[in-house]
PDB file of C-alpha atoms in Angstrom:
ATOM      1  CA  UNK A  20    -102.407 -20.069 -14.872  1.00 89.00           C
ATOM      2  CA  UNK A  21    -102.770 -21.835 -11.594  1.00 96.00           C
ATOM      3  CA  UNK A  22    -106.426 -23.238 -10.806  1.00 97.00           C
ATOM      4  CA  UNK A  23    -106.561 -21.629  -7.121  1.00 97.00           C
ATOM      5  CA  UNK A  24    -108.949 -23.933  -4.703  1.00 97.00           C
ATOM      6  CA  UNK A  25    -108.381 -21.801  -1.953  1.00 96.00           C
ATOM      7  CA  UNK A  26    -112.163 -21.523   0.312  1.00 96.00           C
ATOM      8  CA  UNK A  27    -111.972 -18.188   1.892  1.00 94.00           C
ATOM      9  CA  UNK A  28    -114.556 -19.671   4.700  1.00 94.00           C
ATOM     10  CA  UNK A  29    -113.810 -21.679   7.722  1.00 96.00           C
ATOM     11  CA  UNK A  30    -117.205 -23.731   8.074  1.00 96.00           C
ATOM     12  CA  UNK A  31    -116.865 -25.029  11.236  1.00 96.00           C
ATOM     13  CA  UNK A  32    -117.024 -21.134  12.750  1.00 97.00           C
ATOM     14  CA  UNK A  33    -120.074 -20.842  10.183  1.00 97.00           C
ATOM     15  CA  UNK A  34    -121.416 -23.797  12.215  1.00 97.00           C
ATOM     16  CA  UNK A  35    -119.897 -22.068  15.537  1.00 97.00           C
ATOM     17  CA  UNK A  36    -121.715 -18.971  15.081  1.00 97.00           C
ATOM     18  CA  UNK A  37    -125.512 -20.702  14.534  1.00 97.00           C
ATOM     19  CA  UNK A  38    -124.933 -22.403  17.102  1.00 97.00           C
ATOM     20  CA  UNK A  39    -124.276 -19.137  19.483  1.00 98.00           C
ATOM     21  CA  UNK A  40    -127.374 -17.844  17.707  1.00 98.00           C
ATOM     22  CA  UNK A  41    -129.396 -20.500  18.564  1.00 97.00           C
ATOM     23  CA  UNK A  42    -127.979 -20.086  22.252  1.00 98.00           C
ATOM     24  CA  UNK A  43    -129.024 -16.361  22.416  1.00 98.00           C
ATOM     25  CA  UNK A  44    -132.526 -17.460  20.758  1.00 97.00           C
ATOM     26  CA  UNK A  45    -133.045 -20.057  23.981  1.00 97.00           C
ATOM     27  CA  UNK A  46    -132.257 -17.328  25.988  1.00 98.00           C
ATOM     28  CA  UNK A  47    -134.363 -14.348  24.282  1.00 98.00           C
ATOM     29  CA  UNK A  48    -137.478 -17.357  24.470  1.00 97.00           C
ATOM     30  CA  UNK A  49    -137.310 -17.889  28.110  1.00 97.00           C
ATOM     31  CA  UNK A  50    -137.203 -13.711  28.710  1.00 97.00           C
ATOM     32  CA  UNK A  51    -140.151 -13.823  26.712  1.00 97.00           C
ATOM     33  CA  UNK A  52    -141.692 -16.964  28.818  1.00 97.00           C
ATOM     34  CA  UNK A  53    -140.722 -15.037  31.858  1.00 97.00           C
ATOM     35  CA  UNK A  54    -142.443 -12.081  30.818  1.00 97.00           C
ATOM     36  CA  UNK A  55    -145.746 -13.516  29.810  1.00 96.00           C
ATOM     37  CA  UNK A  56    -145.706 -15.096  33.385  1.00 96.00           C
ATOM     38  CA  UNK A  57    -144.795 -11.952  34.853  1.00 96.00           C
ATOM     39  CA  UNK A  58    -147.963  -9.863  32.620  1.00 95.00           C
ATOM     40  CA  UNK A  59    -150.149 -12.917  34.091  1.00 95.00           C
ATOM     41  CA  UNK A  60    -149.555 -11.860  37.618  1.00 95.00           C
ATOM     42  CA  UNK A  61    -149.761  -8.286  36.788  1.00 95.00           C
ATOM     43  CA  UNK A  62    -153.007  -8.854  35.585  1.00 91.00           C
ATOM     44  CA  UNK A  63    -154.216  -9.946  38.543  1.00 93.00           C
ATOM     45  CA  UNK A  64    -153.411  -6.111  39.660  1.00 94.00           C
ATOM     46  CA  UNK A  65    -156.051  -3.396  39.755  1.00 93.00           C
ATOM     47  CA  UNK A  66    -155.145   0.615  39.070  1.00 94.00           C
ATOM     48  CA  UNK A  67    -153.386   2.400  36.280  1.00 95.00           C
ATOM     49  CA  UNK A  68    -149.973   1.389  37.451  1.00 94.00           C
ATOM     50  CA  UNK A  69    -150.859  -2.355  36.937  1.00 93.00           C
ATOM     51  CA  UNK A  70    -152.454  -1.587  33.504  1.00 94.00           C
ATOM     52  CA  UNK A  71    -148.757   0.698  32.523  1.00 96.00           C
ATOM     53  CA  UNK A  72    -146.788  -2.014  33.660  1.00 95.00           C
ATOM     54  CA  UNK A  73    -149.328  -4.678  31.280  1.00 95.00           C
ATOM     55  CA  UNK A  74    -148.748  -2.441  28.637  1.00 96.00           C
ATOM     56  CA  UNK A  75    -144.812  -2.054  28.721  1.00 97.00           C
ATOM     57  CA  UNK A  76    -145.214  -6.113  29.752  1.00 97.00           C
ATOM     58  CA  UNK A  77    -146.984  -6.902  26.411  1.00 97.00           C
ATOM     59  CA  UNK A  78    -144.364  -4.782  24.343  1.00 98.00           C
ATOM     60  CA  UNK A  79    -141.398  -6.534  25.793  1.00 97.00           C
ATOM     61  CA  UNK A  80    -143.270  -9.861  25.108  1.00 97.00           C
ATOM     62  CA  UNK A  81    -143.890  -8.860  21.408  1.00 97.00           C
ATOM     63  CA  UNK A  82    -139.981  -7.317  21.115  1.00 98.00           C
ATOM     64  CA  UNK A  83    -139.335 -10.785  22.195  1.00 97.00           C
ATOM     65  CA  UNK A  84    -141.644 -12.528  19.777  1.00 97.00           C
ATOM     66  CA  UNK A  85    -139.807 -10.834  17.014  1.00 98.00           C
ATOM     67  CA  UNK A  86    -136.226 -11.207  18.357  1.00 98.00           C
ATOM     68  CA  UNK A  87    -136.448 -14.897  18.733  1.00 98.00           C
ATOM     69  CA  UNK A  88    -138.046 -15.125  14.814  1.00 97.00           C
ATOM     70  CA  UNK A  89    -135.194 -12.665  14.121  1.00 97.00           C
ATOM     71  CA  UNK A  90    -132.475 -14.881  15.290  1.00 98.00           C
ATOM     72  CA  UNK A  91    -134.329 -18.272  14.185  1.00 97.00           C
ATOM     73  CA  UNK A  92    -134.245 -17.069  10.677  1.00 97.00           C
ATOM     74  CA  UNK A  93    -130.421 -15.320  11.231  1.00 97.00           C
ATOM     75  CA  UNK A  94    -129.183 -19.054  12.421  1.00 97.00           C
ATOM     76  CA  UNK A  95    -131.273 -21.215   9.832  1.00 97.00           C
ATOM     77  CA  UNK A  96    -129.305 -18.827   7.118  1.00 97.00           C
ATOM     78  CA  UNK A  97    -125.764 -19.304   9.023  1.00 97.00           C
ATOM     79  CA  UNK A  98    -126.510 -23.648   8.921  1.00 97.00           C
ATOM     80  CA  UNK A  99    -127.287 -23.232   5.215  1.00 97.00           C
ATOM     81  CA  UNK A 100    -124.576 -21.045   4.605  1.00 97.00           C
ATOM     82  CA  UNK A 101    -122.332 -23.607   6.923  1.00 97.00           C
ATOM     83  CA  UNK A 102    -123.618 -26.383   4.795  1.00 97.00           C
ATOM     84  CA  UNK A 103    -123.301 -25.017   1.596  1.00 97.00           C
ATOM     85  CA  UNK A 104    -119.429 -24.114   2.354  1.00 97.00           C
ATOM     86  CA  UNK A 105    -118.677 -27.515   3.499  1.00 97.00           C
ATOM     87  CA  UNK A 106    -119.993 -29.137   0.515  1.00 98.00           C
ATOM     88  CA  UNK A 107    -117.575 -26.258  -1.964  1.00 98.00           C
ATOM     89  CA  UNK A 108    -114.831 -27.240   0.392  1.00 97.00           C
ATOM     90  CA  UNK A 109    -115.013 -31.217  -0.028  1.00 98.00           C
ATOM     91  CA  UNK A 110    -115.397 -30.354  -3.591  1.00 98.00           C
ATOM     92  CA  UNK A 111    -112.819 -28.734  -3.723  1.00 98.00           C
ATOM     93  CA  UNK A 112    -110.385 -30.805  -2.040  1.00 97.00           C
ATOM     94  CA  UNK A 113    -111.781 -33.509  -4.134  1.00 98.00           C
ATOM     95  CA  UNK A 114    -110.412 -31.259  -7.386  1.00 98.00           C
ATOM     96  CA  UNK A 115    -106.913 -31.148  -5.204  1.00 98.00           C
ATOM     97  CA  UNK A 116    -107.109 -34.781  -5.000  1.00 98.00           C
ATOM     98  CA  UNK A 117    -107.865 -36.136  -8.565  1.00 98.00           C
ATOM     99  CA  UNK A 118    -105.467 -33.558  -9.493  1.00 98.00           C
ATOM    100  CA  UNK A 119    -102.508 -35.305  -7.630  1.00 97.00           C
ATOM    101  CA  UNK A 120    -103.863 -38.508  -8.622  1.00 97.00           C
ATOM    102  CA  UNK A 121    -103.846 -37.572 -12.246  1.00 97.00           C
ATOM    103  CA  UNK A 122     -99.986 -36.378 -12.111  1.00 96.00           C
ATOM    104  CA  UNK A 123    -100.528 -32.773 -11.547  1.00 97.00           C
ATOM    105  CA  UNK A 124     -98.414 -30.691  -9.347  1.00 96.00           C
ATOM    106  CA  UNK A 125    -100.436 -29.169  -6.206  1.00 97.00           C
ATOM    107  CA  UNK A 126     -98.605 -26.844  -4.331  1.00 96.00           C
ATOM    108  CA  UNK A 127    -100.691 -25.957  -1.012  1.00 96.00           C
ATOM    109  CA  UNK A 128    -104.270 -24.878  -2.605  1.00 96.00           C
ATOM    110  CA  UNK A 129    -103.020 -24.235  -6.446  1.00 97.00           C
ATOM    111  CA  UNK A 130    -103.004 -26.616  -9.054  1.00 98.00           C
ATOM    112  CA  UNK A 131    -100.016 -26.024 -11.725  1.00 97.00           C
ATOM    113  CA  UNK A 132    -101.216 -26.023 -15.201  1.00 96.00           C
ATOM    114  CA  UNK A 133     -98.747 -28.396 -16.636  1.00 94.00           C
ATOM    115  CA  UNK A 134     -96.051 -27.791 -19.728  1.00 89.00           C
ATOM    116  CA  UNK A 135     -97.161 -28.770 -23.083  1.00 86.00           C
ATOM    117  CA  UNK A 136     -93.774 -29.443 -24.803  1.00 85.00           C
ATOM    118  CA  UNK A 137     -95.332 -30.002 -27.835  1.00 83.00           C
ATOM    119  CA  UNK A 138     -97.118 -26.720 -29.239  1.00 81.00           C
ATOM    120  CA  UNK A 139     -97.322 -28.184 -32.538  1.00 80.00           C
ATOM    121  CA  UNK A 140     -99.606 -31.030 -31.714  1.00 80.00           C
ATOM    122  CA  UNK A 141     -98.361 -34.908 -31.642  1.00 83.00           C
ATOM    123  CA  UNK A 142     -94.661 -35.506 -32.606  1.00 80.00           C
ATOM    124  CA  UNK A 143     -94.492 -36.891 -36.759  1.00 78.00           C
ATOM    125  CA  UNK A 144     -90.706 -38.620 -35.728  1.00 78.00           C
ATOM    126  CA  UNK A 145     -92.394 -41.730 -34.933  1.00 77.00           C
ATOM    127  CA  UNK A 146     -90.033 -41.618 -31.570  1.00 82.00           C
ATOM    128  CA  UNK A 147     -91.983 -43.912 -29.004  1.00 86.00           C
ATOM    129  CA  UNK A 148     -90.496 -41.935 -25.980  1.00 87.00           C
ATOM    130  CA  UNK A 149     -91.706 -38.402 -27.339  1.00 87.00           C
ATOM    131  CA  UNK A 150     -95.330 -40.126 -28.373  1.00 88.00           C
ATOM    132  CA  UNK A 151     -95.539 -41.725 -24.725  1.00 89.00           C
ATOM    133  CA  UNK A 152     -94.643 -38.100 -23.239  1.00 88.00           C
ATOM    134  CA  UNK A 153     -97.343 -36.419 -25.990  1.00 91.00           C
ATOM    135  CA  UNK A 154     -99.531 -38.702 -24.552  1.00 90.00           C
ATOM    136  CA  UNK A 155     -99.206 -38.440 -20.906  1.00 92.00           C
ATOM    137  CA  UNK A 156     -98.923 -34.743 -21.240  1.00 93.00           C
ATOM    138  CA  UNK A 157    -102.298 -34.649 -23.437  1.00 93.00           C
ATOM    139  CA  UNK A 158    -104.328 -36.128 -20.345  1.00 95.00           C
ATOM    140  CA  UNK A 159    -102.319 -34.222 -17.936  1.00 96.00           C
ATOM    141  CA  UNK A 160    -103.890 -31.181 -20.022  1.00 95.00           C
ATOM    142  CA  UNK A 161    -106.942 -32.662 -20.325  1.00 96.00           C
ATOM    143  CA  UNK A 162    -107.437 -33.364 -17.135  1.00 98.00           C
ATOM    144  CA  UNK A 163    -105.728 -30.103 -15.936  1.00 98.00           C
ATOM    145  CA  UNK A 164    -108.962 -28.426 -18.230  1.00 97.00           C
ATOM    146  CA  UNK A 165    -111.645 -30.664 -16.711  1.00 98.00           C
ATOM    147  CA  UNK A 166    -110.601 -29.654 -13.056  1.00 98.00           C
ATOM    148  CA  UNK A 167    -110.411 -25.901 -14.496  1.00 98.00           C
ATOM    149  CA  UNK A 168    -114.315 -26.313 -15.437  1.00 98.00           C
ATOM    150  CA  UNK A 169    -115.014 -28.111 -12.454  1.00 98.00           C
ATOM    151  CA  UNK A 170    -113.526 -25.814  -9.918  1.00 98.00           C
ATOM    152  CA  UNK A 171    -115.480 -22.708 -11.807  1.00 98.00           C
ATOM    153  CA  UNK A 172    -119.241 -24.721 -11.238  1.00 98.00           C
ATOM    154  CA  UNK A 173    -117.703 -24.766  -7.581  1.00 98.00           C
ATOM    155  CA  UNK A 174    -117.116 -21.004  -7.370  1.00 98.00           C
ATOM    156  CA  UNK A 175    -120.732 -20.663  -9.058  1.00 98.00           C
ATOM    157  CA  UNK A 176    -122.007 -22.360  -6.566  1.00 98.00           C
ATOM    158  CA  UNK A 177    -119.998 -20.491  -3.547  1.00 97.00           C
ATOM    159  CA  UNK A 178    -121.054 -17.121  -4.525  1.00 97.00           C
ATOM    160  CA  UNK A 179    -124.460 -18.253  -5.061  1.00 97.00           C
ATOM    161  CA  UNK A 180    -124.287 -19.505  -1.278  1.00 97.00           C
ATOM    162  CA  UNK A 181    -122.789 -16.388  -0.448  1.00 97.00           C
ATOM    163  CA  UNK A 182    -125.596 -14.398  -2.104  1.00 97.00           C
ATOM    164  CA  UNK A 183    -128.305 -16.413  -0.747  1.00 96.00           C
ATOM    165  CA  UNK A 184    -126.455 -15.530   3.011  1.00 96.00           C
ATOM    166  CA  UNK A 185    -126.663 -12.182   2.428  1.00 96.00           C
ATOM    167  CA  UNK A 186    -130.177 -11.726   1.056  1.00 95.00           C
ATOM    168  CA  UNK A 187    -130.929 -14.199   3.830  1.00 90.00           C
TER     169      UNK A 187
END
């Protein structure tokens, strides 16, 4: 079976969508700014319409208050989440890589288990052409195993960023 090193994530819109958040934050802080400027001046206002409009002032100030935590704490998650995908991605492409350095066949985001022509173990003939290919296909499987255990710490560590996202 193919070792699949396929991220379904695109980082770089993770990273894309904080930073929008972080926009809409900047703009949700000066509303609130604008509105504790605006309760200032109504406070300077005498009658029960002046002490209404206080009121309703000091709720949209606090609605802001807890937006702008809302979205600071929705964008910290998206940068962790961004970071934590780019590091499983340049692992991952660092599997992809020692694999084709090591001889194994990589076609797009799969890595081919290779052939093991030799189910019986090393060849007895003595043949040094079929003890050379034993060989080379031993660490090809070795190595094929190695990026198999690798590329499942990888995954451990994607859904645990994925988990920590959405309990975020």
């Amino acid at each position: 079976m193919a070792i699949d090193t396929h991220l379904d994530a695109t980082p770089s819109e993770i990273t894309s969508s904080a930073t929008a958040i972080g926009n809409i934050e900047t703009h949700v802080d000066s509303a609130e700014d604008d509105l504790i400027s605006a309760r200032r001046s109504v406070a300077e206002l005498e009658g029960d319409t002046a002490l209404n409009a206080s009121i309703a002032i000091s709720m949209g100030v606090n609605n802001c208050e807890d937006l702008v935590s809302d979205l600071k704490s929705y964008k910290n998650a998206l940068t962790d989440f961004a970071t934590a995908m780019s590091n499983v991605k340049a692992d991952l492409e660092g599997v992809r890589s020692r694999a084709t350095n090591g001889g194994l066949t990589v076609n797009g985001e799969s890595i081919q288990r290779p052939t093991d022509s030799f189910p019986d173990g090393r060849p007895t003939s003595g043949n040094s052409v079929e003890l050379k290919a034993f060989d080379e296909e031993q660490e090809k499987l070795t190595l094929y195993k190695t990026l198999e255990t690798d590329t499942s710490h990888i995954r451990d560590r994607e859904t645990e960023a994925r988990q920590a996202f959405a309990d975020a």
